Amino acid sequence: MDSPVRNNLAQVQVSVESKPPILPPPETLRSLDLHKDIYIRCSRSWNRDARELADILNQPHIKRLLESHDQIADGTQNTKPRPKTEPPKLFPNGMTNDAIRMVGVRKKNGEPLGLTVQINENDNLVIARILEGGMIEKQGLLHIGDVILEVNGNQVRTPEDLQVEVAKSKDSVTLKVGNVQSSETHESIVMNGVNGVTKKLTCYMRTLYEYNPEEDSLLPCKEIGLRFDRGDILQIVDQRDPNWWQAKKVGGDNKTGLIPSLELEERRKAYVAPENDFVHKISICGARISRKKKKINYQSKSNCDFDKAELLLYEEVTRMPPFKRKTLVLIGTQGVGRRTLKNRLINSDPEKFAGVIPFTTRPQRVLEENGQTYWFTDRETMQEEIRNNKFLEYGEYNGHLYGTHLDTIRDVIKQGKMCILDCSPMSLKILHNSSEFLPYVIFIAAPGMEQLKSLYDISKSNSNLRYSSRNLTFDRQSSIRYSSRRARTLESLASLYEEEDLKRTLEDSASMQRTYDKYIDQVITNNDFDMTFRQIIEALEALTTEHQWVPVNWIY
């Protein structure tokens, strides 16, 4: 009773009792028309008092009073009373009872309805999104833009009111919904199709990061968020919302949920808060001073540095029937045995597998034949071909260039064989983005310390070389003074350096797997050479019998 509206009403009542106001005759005043006009203006107003007045005017006894007034006015003007008519019921945004309908929705206890709502400019609670595959979408009774007025007979004005009323329901929910004509843009008409037929933009994405909707503060409704892990395949069923896509997991429970769109996640991950912006500094007067940016020319050997700055979020893929890949790429840190596995694969079936012969600018030695161990070339020619991007990878050692020519890979493929590469992981981007080589990438992960020591022993025995670590060489068999203090000291130092190298191998292996996870098809931990060899063979055989998810740029 302390609001200005009620105080004004009290003042009006006092003035009526003290001195009757001069009012026009009843037959000249249509109170219901005036009531409707005032109600519409007040309900659309942002003023709190005006909206409170609209609620008062919408009370049934007020409308009945005004209806009686109009009937008396009609009786005094006409000899025959006008037939009694039911006045149209007024709802928010000026909707009459002709635009109102009741919709019953079946639901499961604890399961969301499958829609999101928002408050529009007229303070109406409108449906902003309907999830694909949900009960509401299957029934087709609700549409985007519909105004929700009541839930189970209780009026709702905010999303919180809607959540409370829906939570009270168990088996079904009855919604009072109003139709509002929406002004669609040309883009939305084109996207929604012609003649009201909705066109859903469906595609498949491989996720390259993890997402937990419970930790997302931007998600409008956490209950309908879709959680996924790195490497999951998602079917994107609706991309019309620029910020939130509707998706469901392939091979999951067929439940549709919201995930961040590519544009939203890029903006979020690329955003730098002002307090964490170290590119700019603050001057004495408080102005921001920008540092001059350094221009960096892209070089293929610095490919990994640019990859670290790339935001890897989603990769569009498509499902293909079984087919044979053209190249097998074995990657891993030094010392995990990938070269041993490569040679074993080639020797197991030379008609099916083959490797490549590298190029070098090193002078040809006596008894060396060109094309056996190396392809020999001059430095000028090799540098020119490097500038023309004809090498998969290259490097320099002892003043000589070494590299893998792309034509040597093509020659192996033309022979109908699978080309086996043990290249640097920095070359994976070139292979992955090309539809010519169709690589299958296996990451050889480092095992535990004990298994890794045995791999080092196997490598030493196969190479017939003395073990050398950090330029510290110690050969127990050839030591003349094995029992001397100096020999024992050298042995302990060699053992210490070896253990540090093994730890570094484990750390490098984990770091490499995280960095190049986007390109890896399978991870195999090399605990035993025989077991790892069998796993590789089984993986290659599965490619010819099972469907595969591959990047769309391989097909289109």
Coordinates of C-alpha atoms in Angstrom, one line a residue:
M1 CA 0.0 0.0 0.0
D2 CA 3.0 2.3 0.1
S3 CA 3.6 2.4 -3.7
P4 CA 2.9 5.6 -5.6
V5 CA 0.2 3.9 -7.6
R6 CA -1.8 2.8 -4.6
N7 CA -1.4 6.2 -3.0
N8 CA -2.7 7.9 -6.1
L9 CA -5.7 5.5 -6.1
A10 CA -6.4 6.5 -2.4
Q11 CA -6.2 10.1 -3.3
V12 CA -8.7 9.6 -6.1
Q13 CA -11.1 7.8 -3.7
V14 CA -10.9 10.7 -1.2
S15 CA -11.7 13.3 -3.9
V16 CA -14.8 11.3 -5.0
E17 CA -16.2 11.2 -1.5
S18 CA -15.6 14.9 -0.9
K19 CA -16.8 16.3 -4.2
P20 CA -18.3 14.2 -7.1
P21 CA -16.3 14.8 -10.2
I22 CA -17.9 16.0 -13.5
L23 CA -17.9 13.0 -15.8
P24 CA -19.2 12.6 -19.3
P25 CA -22.5 10.7 -19.6
P26 CA -22.2 7.0 -19.6
E27 CA -23.4 6.6 -23.2
T28 CA -20.5 8.6 -24.6
L29 CA -17.7 6.6 -22.8
R30 CA -16.6 3.1 -23.8
S31 CA -14.7 2.1 -20.7
L32 CA -13.5 -1.3 -22.0
D33 CA -11.7 0.3 -25.0
L34 CA -10.1 2.8 -22.7
H35 CA -9.1 0.0 -20.3
K36 CA -7.5 -2.0 -23.1
D37 CA -5.5 1.0 -24.4
I38 CA -4.2 1.8 -20.9
Y39 CA -3.4 -1.8 -20.1
I40 CA -1.4 -2.2 -23.3
R41 CA 0.6 0.9 -22.7
C42 CA 1.3 0.0 -19.1
S43 CA 2.2 -3.6 -19.7
R44 CA 4.8 -2.6 -22.3
S45 CA 6.3 0.1 -20.2
W46 CA 9.6 -0.3 -18.3
N47 CA 8.3 1.7 -15.4
R48 CA 7.6 -0.6 -12.4
D49 CA 4.6 1.5 -11.2
A50 CA 3.0 1.3 -14.7
R51 CA 3.4 -2.5 -14.8
E52 CA 1.8 -2.7 -11.3
L53 CA -1.1 -0.7 -12.6
A54 CA -1.4 -3.1 -15.5
D55 CA -1.7 -6.0 -13.1
I56 CA -4.4 -4.2 -11.1
L57 CA -6.4 -3.4 -14.3
N58 CA -6.1 -7.0 -15.4
Q59 CA -8.0 -8.3 -12.3
P60 CA -11.3 -9.9 -13.1
H61 CA -13.4 -7.7 -10.8
I62 CA -12.1 -4.5 -12.4
K63 CA -13.0 -5.8 -15.9
R64 CA -16.4 -6.9 -14.7
L65 CA -17.0 -3.5 -13.3
L66 CA -16.1 -1.8 -16.5
E67 CA -18.2 -4.3 -18.5
S68 CA -21.2 -3.5 -16.3
H69 CA -20.6 0.2 -16.9
D70 CA -20.7 -0.3 -20.7
Q71 CA -23.9 -2.4 -20.5
I72 CA -25.6 0.4 -18.5
A73 CA -24.5 2.9 -21.0
D74 CA -25.8 0.8 -23.9
G75 CA -29.1 0.4 -22.0
T76 CA -29.6 4.1 -21.6
Q77 CA -28.8 4.8 -25.2
N78 CA -30.8 2.0 -26.9
T79 CA -34.3 0.8 -26.1
K80 CA -33.3 -2.8 -26.7
P81 CA -30.3 -3.9 -24.6
R82 CA -27.4 -5.2 -26.5
P83 CA -26.6 -8.9 -26.3
K84 CA -24.2 -9.8 -23.6
T85 CA -20.7 -10.4 -25.0
E86 CA -17.6 -11.8 -23.3
P87 CA -14.8 -9.2 -23.5
P88 CA -11.6 -10.5 -25.0
K89 CA -9.1 -11.5 -22.4
L90 CA -6.0 -9.4 -22.4
F91 CA -2.5 -10.9 -22.0
P92 CA 1.0 -9.5 -22.2
N93 CA 2.0 -7.8 -25.4
G94 CA -1.7 -7.2 -26.4
M95 CA -2.5 -10.8 -27.2
T96 CA -6.1 -11.9 -27.1
N97 CA -7.5 -15.3 -26.2
D98 CA -7.5 -16.2 -29.9
A99 CA -3.7 -16.2 -29.8
I100 CA -3.5 -18.3 -26.7
R101 CA -3.3 -22.1 -26.7
M102 CA -2.7 -24.8 -24.1
V103 CA 0.1 -27.3 -24.8
G104 CA 0.7 -30.5 -22.9
V105 CA 4.2 -31.9 -22.7
R106 CA 5.2 -35.3 -21.4
K107 CA 8.4 -35.3 -19.4
K108 CA 10.5 -37.6 -17.3
N109 CA 11.3 -36.8 -13.7
G110 CA 14.6 -34.9 -13.5
E111 CA 14.9 -34.5 -17.3
P112 CA 14.9 -31.0 -18.8
L113 CA 12.2 -30.0 -21.3
G114 CA 14.7 -29.5 -24.0
L115 CA 14.3 -25.7 -24.6
T116 CA 15.8 -22.5 -23.5
V117 CA 14.0 -19.2 -22.9
Q118 CA 14.9 -15.5 -22.7
I119 CA 13.1 -12.3 -21.9
N120 CA 12.5 -10.1 -25.0
E121 CA 12.3 -6.3 -25.3
N122 CA 8.6 -6.5 -24.2
D123 CA 9.5 -8.4 -21.0
N124 CA 7.8 -11.5 -22.4
L125 CA 9.2 -15.0 -21.6
V126 CA 9.9 -16.3 -25.1
I127 CA 11.3 -19.6 -26.4
A128 CA 14.8 -18.9 -27.7
R129 CA 15.9 -22.5 -28.6
I130 CA 14.4 -26.0 -29.0
L131 CA 16.9 -28.9 -28.8
E132 CA 16.8 -31.3 -31.7
G133 CA 15.6 -34.8 -30.7
G134 CA 13.9 -33.8 -27.5
M135 CA 10.2 -34.4 -26.7
I136 CA 9.2 -30.8 -27.5
E137 CA 10.9 -31.0 -30.9
K138 CA 9.3 -34.3 -31.7
Q139 CA 5.8 -33.1 -30.8
G140 CA 6.1 -30.0 -32.9
L141 CA 3.6 -28.0 -30.7
L142 CA 6.0 -25.3 -29.6
H143 CA 8.1 -23.0 -31.8
I144 CA 10.9 -20.5 -31.3
G145 CA 9.4 -17.1 -30.4
D146 CA 6.3 -18.5 -28.6
V147 CA 5.5 -16.7 -25.3
I148 CA 5.2 -18.9 -22.2
L149 CA 2.5 -17.4 -19.9
E150 CA 1.6 -20.1 -17.4
V151 CA 2.9 -23.5 -16.3
N152 CA 0.3 -25.8 -14.8
G153 CA -2.0 -22.8 -14.2
N154 CA 0.7 -20.7 -12.4
Q155 CA 1.9 -17.5 -14.1
V156 CA 5.6 -17.3 -15.0
R157 CA 7.5 -14.2 -15.9
T158 CA 11.2 -15.1 -15.6
P159 CA 13.3 -18.2 -16.5
E160 CA 13.7 -18.8 -12.8
D161 CA 9.9 -19.0 -12.4
L162 CA 9.8 -21.5 -15.3
Q163 CA 12.4 -23.7 -13.7
V164 CA 10.6 -23.8 -10.4
E165 CA 7.3 -24.7 -11.9
V166 CA 8.8 -27.4 -14.2
A167 CA 10.7 -28.9 -11.3
K168 CA 7.4 -29.4 -9.4
S169 CA 5.9 -31.4 -12.3
K170 CA 6.5 -35.1 -12.6
D171 CA 4.9 -36.8 -15.6
S172 CA 3.6 -33.9 -17.7
V173 CA 3.6 -30.1 -17.9
T174 CA 0.8 -28.0 -19.2
L175 CA 1.9 -24.7 -20.8
K176 CA -0.2 -21.7 -21.7
V177 CA 1.5 -20.3 -24.7
G178 CA 0.9 -17.2 -26.8
N179 CA 1.7 -16.7 -30.5
V180 CA 3.8 -13.7 -31.4
Q181 CA 4.6 -12.9 -35.0
S182 CA 8.4 -12.7 -35.4
S183 CA 10.1 -10.5 -37.9
E184 CA 12.6 -12.9 -39.6
T185 CA 15.5 -11.6 -41.4
H186 CA 16.5 -12.6 -44.9
E187 CA 19.3 -14.8 -43.6
S188 CA 17.0 -16.7 -41.2
I189 CA 14.5 -17.3 -44.0
V190 CA 17.2 -18.7 -46.2
M191 CA 18.6 -20.8 -43.4
N192 CA 15.2 -22.1 -42.4
G193 CA 14.4 -23.1 -45.9
V194 CA 11.4 -22.4 -48.1
N195 CA 7.7 -22.8 -47.2
G196 CA 8.5 -23.3 -43.5
V197 CA 10.6 -26.4 -44.0
T198 CA 13.6 -26.2 -41.6
K199 CA 17.0 -27.0 -43.1
K200 CA 19.3 -28.3 -40.4
L201 CA 23.0 -27.9 -41.1
T202 CA 24.3 -31.4 -40.0
C203 CA 28.0 -32.2 -40.0
Y204 CA 30.4 -34.2 -37.8
M205 CA 33.3 -32.8 -35.7
R206 CA 36.2 -34.5 -33.9
T207 CA 36.8 -32.6 -30.7
L208 CA 40.3 -31.5 -30.0
Y209 CA 39.8 -30.3 -26.4
E210 CA 37.8 -31.3 -23.3
Y211 CA 34.5 -29.6 -22.3
N212 CA 32.6 -29.7 -19.0
P213 CA 29.3 -27.8 -19.0
E214 CA 29.3 -27.6 -15.2
E215 CA 32.4 -25.3 -15.4
D216 CA 31.1 -23.1 -18.1
S217 CA 29.8 -19.8 -16.7
L218 CA 28.5 -18.7 -20.2
L219 CA 26.2 -21.6 -20.7
P220 CA 22.5 -20.5 -20.5
C221 CA 21.4 -23.8 -18.9
K222 CA 24.0 -26.2 -17.5
E223 CA 21.4 -29.1 -17.5
I224 CA 21.3 -29.2 -21.3
G225 CA 25.1 -28.9 -21.8
L226 CA 26.9 -31.8 -23.6
R227 CA 30.1 -33.0 -22.0
F228 CA 32.8 -34.4 -24.2
D229 CA 36.4 -35.6 -24.1
R230 CA 39.2 -35.0 -26.5
G231 CA 38.8 -37.1 -29.6
D232 CA 35.1 -37.7 -29.4
I233 CA 33.0 -37.6 -32.6
L234 CA 30.1 -35.2 -32.4
Q235 CA 27.1 -34.9 -34.8
I236 CA 26.3 -31.2 -35.1
V237 CA 22.6 -31.0 -35.7
D238 CA 22.1 -27.2 -35.5
Q239 CA 24.5 -24.4 -36.1
R240 CA 22.1 -21.5 -36.4
D241 CA 23.0 -20.0 -33.0
P242 CA 26.3 -18.2 -33.5
N243 CA 27.4 -19.0 -29.9
W244 CA 25.9 -22.4 -29.1
W245 CA 25.6 -25.5 -31.3
Q246 CA 23.3 -28.4 -30.8
A247 CA 25.2 -31.7 -30.9
K248 CA 25.1 -35.3 -29.8
K249 CA 27.8 -37.9 -29.4
V250 CA 28.2 -40.5 -32.1
G251 CA 27.8 -43.9 -30.4
G252 CA 26.4 -42.3 -27.2
D253 CA 23.0 -42.2 -25.7
N254 CA 21.6 -40.1 -28.6
K255 CA 21.0 -37.2 -26.3
T256 CA 21.2 -33.7 -27.8
G257 CA 22.9 -30.9 -25.8
L258 CA 24.6 -27.5 -26.2
I259 CA 28.3 -27.1 -26.9
P260 CA 30.3 -23.9 -27.5
S261 CA 30.4 -22.9 -31.2
L262 CA 33.8 -22.5 -32.9
E263 CA 33.5 -18.7 -32.9
L264 CA 32.6 -18.5 -29.2
E265 CA 35.3 -20.8 -28.0
E266 CA 37.9 -19.0 -30.2
R267 CA 36.9 -15.7 -28.7
R268 CA 37.0 -17.2 -25.2
K269 CA 40.4 -18.9 -25.5
A270 CA 41.9 -15.9 -27.4
Y271 CA 40.7 -13.4 -24.8
V272 CA 43.4 -11.8 -22.6
A273 CA 42.2 -10.0 -19.5
P274 CA 43.6 -6.5 -19.0
E275 CA 45.4 -7.5 -15.8
N276 CA 47.1 -10.4 -17.7
D277 CA 48.0 -8.3 -20.8
F278 CA 51.8 -8.2 -20.9
V279 CA 52.0 -6.9 -24.4
H280 CA 51.0 -3.4 -23.2
K281 CA 52.3 -1.5 -20.3
I282 CA 50.9 1.5 -18.3
S283 CA 52.6 4.8 -18.4
I284 CA 52.9 7.2 -15.5
C285 CA 49.8 9.1 -16.6
G286 CA 47.8 5.9 -16.9
A287 CA 47.7 5.6 -20.7
R288 CA 48.4 2.2 -22.3
I289 CA 51.6 2.0 -24.3
S290 CA 51.8 -0.7 -27.0
R291 CA 55.0 -2.5 -27.7
K292 CA 56.0 -2.6 -31.4
K293 CA 55.1 -6.0 -32.8
K294 CA 57.9 -7.9 -34.4
K295 CA 57.2 -9.3 -37.9
I296 CA 58.2 -13.0 -38.3
N297 CA 58.4 -14.6 -41.7
Y298 CA 57.0 -18.2 -41.8
Q299 CA 59.5 -21.0 -42.4
S300 CA 58.7 -24.6 -42.7
K301 CA 61.4 -25.7 -40.2
S302 CA 59.6 -23.4 -37.6
N303 CA 56.3 -25.1 -38.3
C304 CA 55.9 -26.4 -34.7
D305 CA 56.3 -22.9 -33.3
F306 CA 53.3 -21.7 -35.3
D307 CA 51.3 -24.8 -34.4
K308 CA 51.7 -24.0 -30.7
A309 CA 49.8 -20.7 -31.3
E310 CA 47.0 -22.3 -33.3
L311 CA 43.7 -22.9 -31.5
L312 CA 42.8 -26.5 -32.0
L313 CA 39.1 -26.9 -31.2
Y314 CA 37.1 -28.9 -33.7
E315 CA 38.0 -30.8 -36.9
E316 CA 35.3 -31.6 -39.4
V317 CA 35.4 -35.3 -40.3
T318 CA 33.3 -37.7 -42.4
R319 CA 32.7 -41.4 -42.1
M320 CA 34.2 -43.5 -44.9
P321 CA 33.9 -47.2 -45.7
P322 CA 37.1 -49.4 -45.2
F323 CA 40.0 -48.4 -47.4
K324 CA 43.8 -48.8 -47.3
R325 CA 45.9 -45.8 -46.2
K326 CA 48.8 -44.9 -48.4
T327 CA 51.4 -44.1 -45.7
L328 CA 52.1 -45.3 -42.2
V329 CA 53.8 -42.8 -39.9
L330 CA 55.6 -43.9 -36.8
I331 CA 56.4 -41.0 -34.4
G332 CA 57.9 -41.0 -31.0
T333 CA 60.7 -39.5 -29.0
Q334 CA 64.3 -40.8 -29.4
G335 CA 64.9 -44.2 -27.9
V336 CA 61.4 -45.7 -28.0
G337 CA 62.3 -48.1 -30.8
R338 CA 60.3 -46.7 -33.8
R339 CA 63.2 -47.3 -36.3
T340 CA 63.5 -50.9 -35.1
L341 CA 59.8 -51.3 -35.7
K342 CA 60.0 -49.7 -39.1
N343 CA 62.7 -52.1 -40.3
R344 CA 60.9 -55.1 -38.9
L345 CA 57.7 -54.1 -40.7
I346 CA 59.5 -53.7 -44.0
N347 CA 61.4 -57.0 -43.6
S348 CA 58.2 -58.9 -42.7
D349 CA 56.6 -58.2 -46.1
P350 CA 58.7 -56.3 -48.6
E351 CA 55.9 -56.6 -51.2
K352 CA 53.5 -54.7 -48.9
F353 CA 55.7 -52.2 -47.1
A354 CA 58.6 -50.0 -48.1
G355 CA 60.6 -47.1 -46.8
V356 CA 62.2 -44.1 -48.5
I357 CA 65.8 -43.3 -49.3
P358 CA 66.8 -39.9 -48.0
F359 CA 68.7 -37.2 -50.0
T360 CA 72.0 -35.7 -48.8
T361 CA 74.6 -33.2 -49.9
R362 CA 77.4 -35.3 -48.3
P363 CA 80.1 -36.4 -50.7
Q364 CA 79.7 -39.9 -51.9
R365 CA 82.1 -42.3 -50.3
V366 CA 84.0 -45.2 -51.8
L367 CA 81.9 -48.3 -52.6
E368 CA 78.7 -46.3 -52.0
E369 CA 76.1 -46.5 -54.7
N370 CA 73.6 -43.7 -55.5
G371 CA 70.1 -44.8 -54.4
Q372 CA 71.2 -47.5 -52.0
T373 CA 71.7 -45.7 -48.7
Y374 CA 71.3 -42.1 -49.9
W375 CA 70.4 -40.1 -53.0
F376 CA 73.4 -37.8 -53.4
T377 CA 72.9 -34.3 -54.8
D378 CA 74.6 -30.9 -54.6
R379 CA 73.8 -28.3 -52.1
E380 CA 72.5 -25.7 -54.6
T381 CA 70.0 -28.1 -56.1
M382 CA 68.7 -29.3 -52.7
Q383 CA 68.3 -25.8 -51.4
E384 CA 66.3 -24.8 -54.4
E385 CA 64.0 -27.7 -54.0
I386 CA 63.6 -27.0 -50.3
R387 CA 62.5 -23.4 -51.3
N388 CA 60.0 -25.0 -53.7
N389 CA 58.5 -27.1 -50.8
K390 CA 59.5 -30.4 -52.4
F391 CA 60.9 -31.9 -49.1
L392 CA 58.8 -33.3 -46.3
E393 CA 61.6 -32.6 -43.8
Y394 CA 65.2 -31.6 -43.9
G395 CA 68.1 -30.7 -41.6
E396 CA 71.8 -30.1 -41.4
Y397 CA 74.4 -32.3 -39.8
N398 CA 78.2 -31.7 -39.9
G399 CA 77.8 -29.1 -42.6
H400 CA 75.7 -31.4 -44.9
L401 CA 72.0 -31.3 -45.7
Y402 CA 69.8 -34.4 -45.2
G403 CA 66.1 -34.7 -46.1
T404 CA 63.1 -36.7 -47.2
H405 CA 61.9 -35.8 -50.7
L406 CA 58.2 -36.0 -51.4
D407 CA 58.8 -37.7 -54.7
T408 CA 60.4 -40.7 -53.0
I409 CA 57.1 -41.1 -51.0
R410 CA 55.1 -40.9 -54.3
D411 CA 57.3 -43.5 -55.9
V412 CA 56.6 -46.0 -53.1
I413 CA 52.8 -45.3 -53.4
K414 CA 52.9 -45.8 -57.2
Q415 CA 54.4 -49.3 -56.6
G416 CA 51.2 -50.2 -54.7
K417 CA 53.0 -50.4 -51.4
M418 CA 52.4 -48.6 -48.1
C419 CA 55.2 -46.1 -47.4
I420 CA 56.5 -46.3 -43.8
L421 CA 57.9 -43.1 -42.4
D422 CA 59.6 -42.4 -39.1
C423 CA 59.7 -38.7 -39.7
S424 CA 59.7 -35.8 -37.2
P425 CA 56.3 -34.9 -35.8
M426 CA 56.7 -31.4 -37.3
S427 CA 56.0 -33.0 -40.7
L428 CA 52.6 -34.4 -39.6
K429 CA 50.8 -31.2 -40.6
I430 CA 51.9 -31.4 -44.2
L431 CA 50.9 -35.1 -44.4
H432 CA 47.6 -34.6 -42.6
N433 CA 46.4 -31.6 -44.7
S434 CA 47.1 -33.4 -48.0
S435 CA 44.6 -35.8 -49.7
E436 CA 47.6 -37.3 -51.6
F437 CA 49.3 -39.3 -48.8
L438 CA 46.4 -40.3 -46.5
P439 CA 48.5 -41.1 -43.5
Y440 CA 47.8 -43.4 -40.6
V441 CA 49.8 -42.1 -37.6
I442 CA 50.8 -44.3 -34.7
F443 CA 52.5 -42.7 -31.7
I444 CA 55.0 -45.0 -30.1
A445 CA 54.8 -44.0 -26.4
A446 CA 57.7 -44.5 -24.0
P447 CA 57.1 -47.3 -21.4
G448 CA 58.2 -47.3 -17.8
M449 CA 61.8 -46.9 -16.7
E450 CA 62.6 -50.7 -16.6
Q451 CA 61.2 -51.4 -20.0
L452 CA 62.9 -48.3 -21.4
K453 CA 66.3 -49.6 -20.1
S454 CA 65.7 -52.9 -21.9
L455 CA 64.9 -51.0 -25.1
Y456 CA 68.2 -49.2 -24.8
D457 CA 70.0 -52.5 -24.3
I458 CA 68.4 -53.9 -27.4
S459 CA 69.4 -50.8 -29.4
K460 CA 73.0 -51.1 -28.3
S461 CA 73.2 -54.8 -29.2
N462 CA 71.6 -54.2 -32.6
S463 CA 74.0 -51.4 -33.4
N464 CA 77.1 -53.1 -32.0
L465 CA 78.2 -49.7 -30.6
R466 CA 79.4 -48.8 -27.1
Y467 CA 76.8 -46.9 -25.1
S468 CA 77.5 -43.2 -24.9
S469 CA 75.6 -40.7 -22.8
R470 CA 76.6 -37.0 -22.7
N471 CA 79.9 -37.8 -24.3
L472 CA 80.7 -40.1 -21.3
T473 CA 81.8 -43.5 -22.7
F474 CA 82.2 -46.6 -20.6
D475 CA 82.6 -50.1 -21.8
R476 CA 82.6 -52.6 -18.9
Q477 CA 83.9 -55.5 -21.0
S478 CA 86.9 -53.6 -22.3
S479 CA 87.8 -51.9 -19.0
I480 CA 91.3 -53.1 -18.0
R481 CA 91.0 -51.8 -14.5
Y482 CA 87.4 -52.8 -13.8
S483 CA 88.0 -53.3 -10.1
S484 CA 89.8 -49.9 -9.7
R485 CA 88.2 -46.9 -8.1
R486 CA 88.3 -44.9 -11.3
A487 CA 86.4 -47.7 -13.2
R488 CA 83.7 -47.9 -10.5
T489 CA 83.4 -44.1 -10.6
L490 CA 83.0 -44.0 -14.4
E491 CA 80.4 -46.8 -14.2
S492 CA 78.3 -45.0 -11.5
L493 CA 78.5 -41.7 -13.5
A494 CA 77.4 -43.5 -16.7
S495 CA 74.5 -45.1 -14.8
L496 CA 73.5 -41.8 -13.4
Y497 CA 73.5 -40.0 -16.8
E498 CA 71.6 -42.9 -18.3
E499 CA 68.9 -42.6 -15.7
E500 CA 68.6 -38.9 -16.4
D501 CA 68.3 -39.5 -20.1
L502 CA 65.6 -42.1 -19.5
K503 CA 63.6 -39.6 -17.4
R504 CA 64.0 -37.0 -20.1
T505 CA 62.8 -39.5 -22.7
L506 CA 59.6 -40.1 -20.6
E507 CA 59.0 -36.4 -20.3
D508 CA 59.6 -35.7 -24.0
S509 CA 57.3 -38.6 -24.9
A510 CA 54.4 -37.2 -22.9
S511 CA 54.9 -33.7 -24.2
M512 CA 55.1 -34.8 -27.8
Q513 CA 51.8 -36.8 -27.4
R514 CA 50.0 -33.7 -26.0
T515 CA 51.4 -31.4 -28.7
Y516 CA 50.6 -33.5 -31.7
D517 CA 47.5 -35.3 -30.4
K518 CA 45.4 -33.8 -33.3
Y519 CA 47.2 -35.9 -35.9
I520 CA 47.5 -39.2 -34.0
D521 CA 45.3 -42.1 -34.9
Q522 CA 46.5 -44.6 -32.4
V523 CA 48.8 -44.7 -29.4
I524 CA 50.8 -47.8 -28.6
T525 CA 53.1 -48.1 -25.6
N526 CA 56.2 -50.1 -26.6
N527 CA 56.5 -52.4 -23.6
D528 CA 57.6 -55.3 -25.8
F529 CA 58.7 -55.2 -29.5
D530 CA 56.8 -58.4 -30.4
M531 CA 53.5 -57.2 -28.9
T532 CA 53.9 -53.7 -30.4
F533 CA 54.6 -55.2 -33.8
R534 CA 51.4 -57.3 -33.6
Q535 CA 49.3 -54.3 -32.5
I536 CA 50.5 -52.4 -35.6
I537 CA 49.7 -55.2 -37.9
E538 CA 46.2 -55.6 -36.4
A539 CA 45.6 -51.8 -36.7
L540 CA 46.5 -51.9 -40.4
E541 CA 44.2 -54.9 -41.0
A542 CA 41.3 -53.1 -39.3
L543 CA 41.6 -50.2 -41.7
T544 CA 40.5 -52.6 -44.5
T545 CA 37.5 -54.0 -42.6
E546 CA 36.1 -51.1 -40.5
H547 CA 34.6 -47.7 -41.3
Q548 CA 36.9 -44.8 -40.6
W549 CA 36.5 -41.1 -39.6
V550 CA 38.7 -39.0 -41.8
P551 CA 39.1 -35.3 -42.4
V552 CA 36.7 -33.9 -44.9
N553 CA 39.5 -32.3 -46.9
W554 CA 40.6 -35.9 -47.9
I555 CA 37.3 -36.4 -49.7
Y556 CA 36.0 -33.0 -50.9

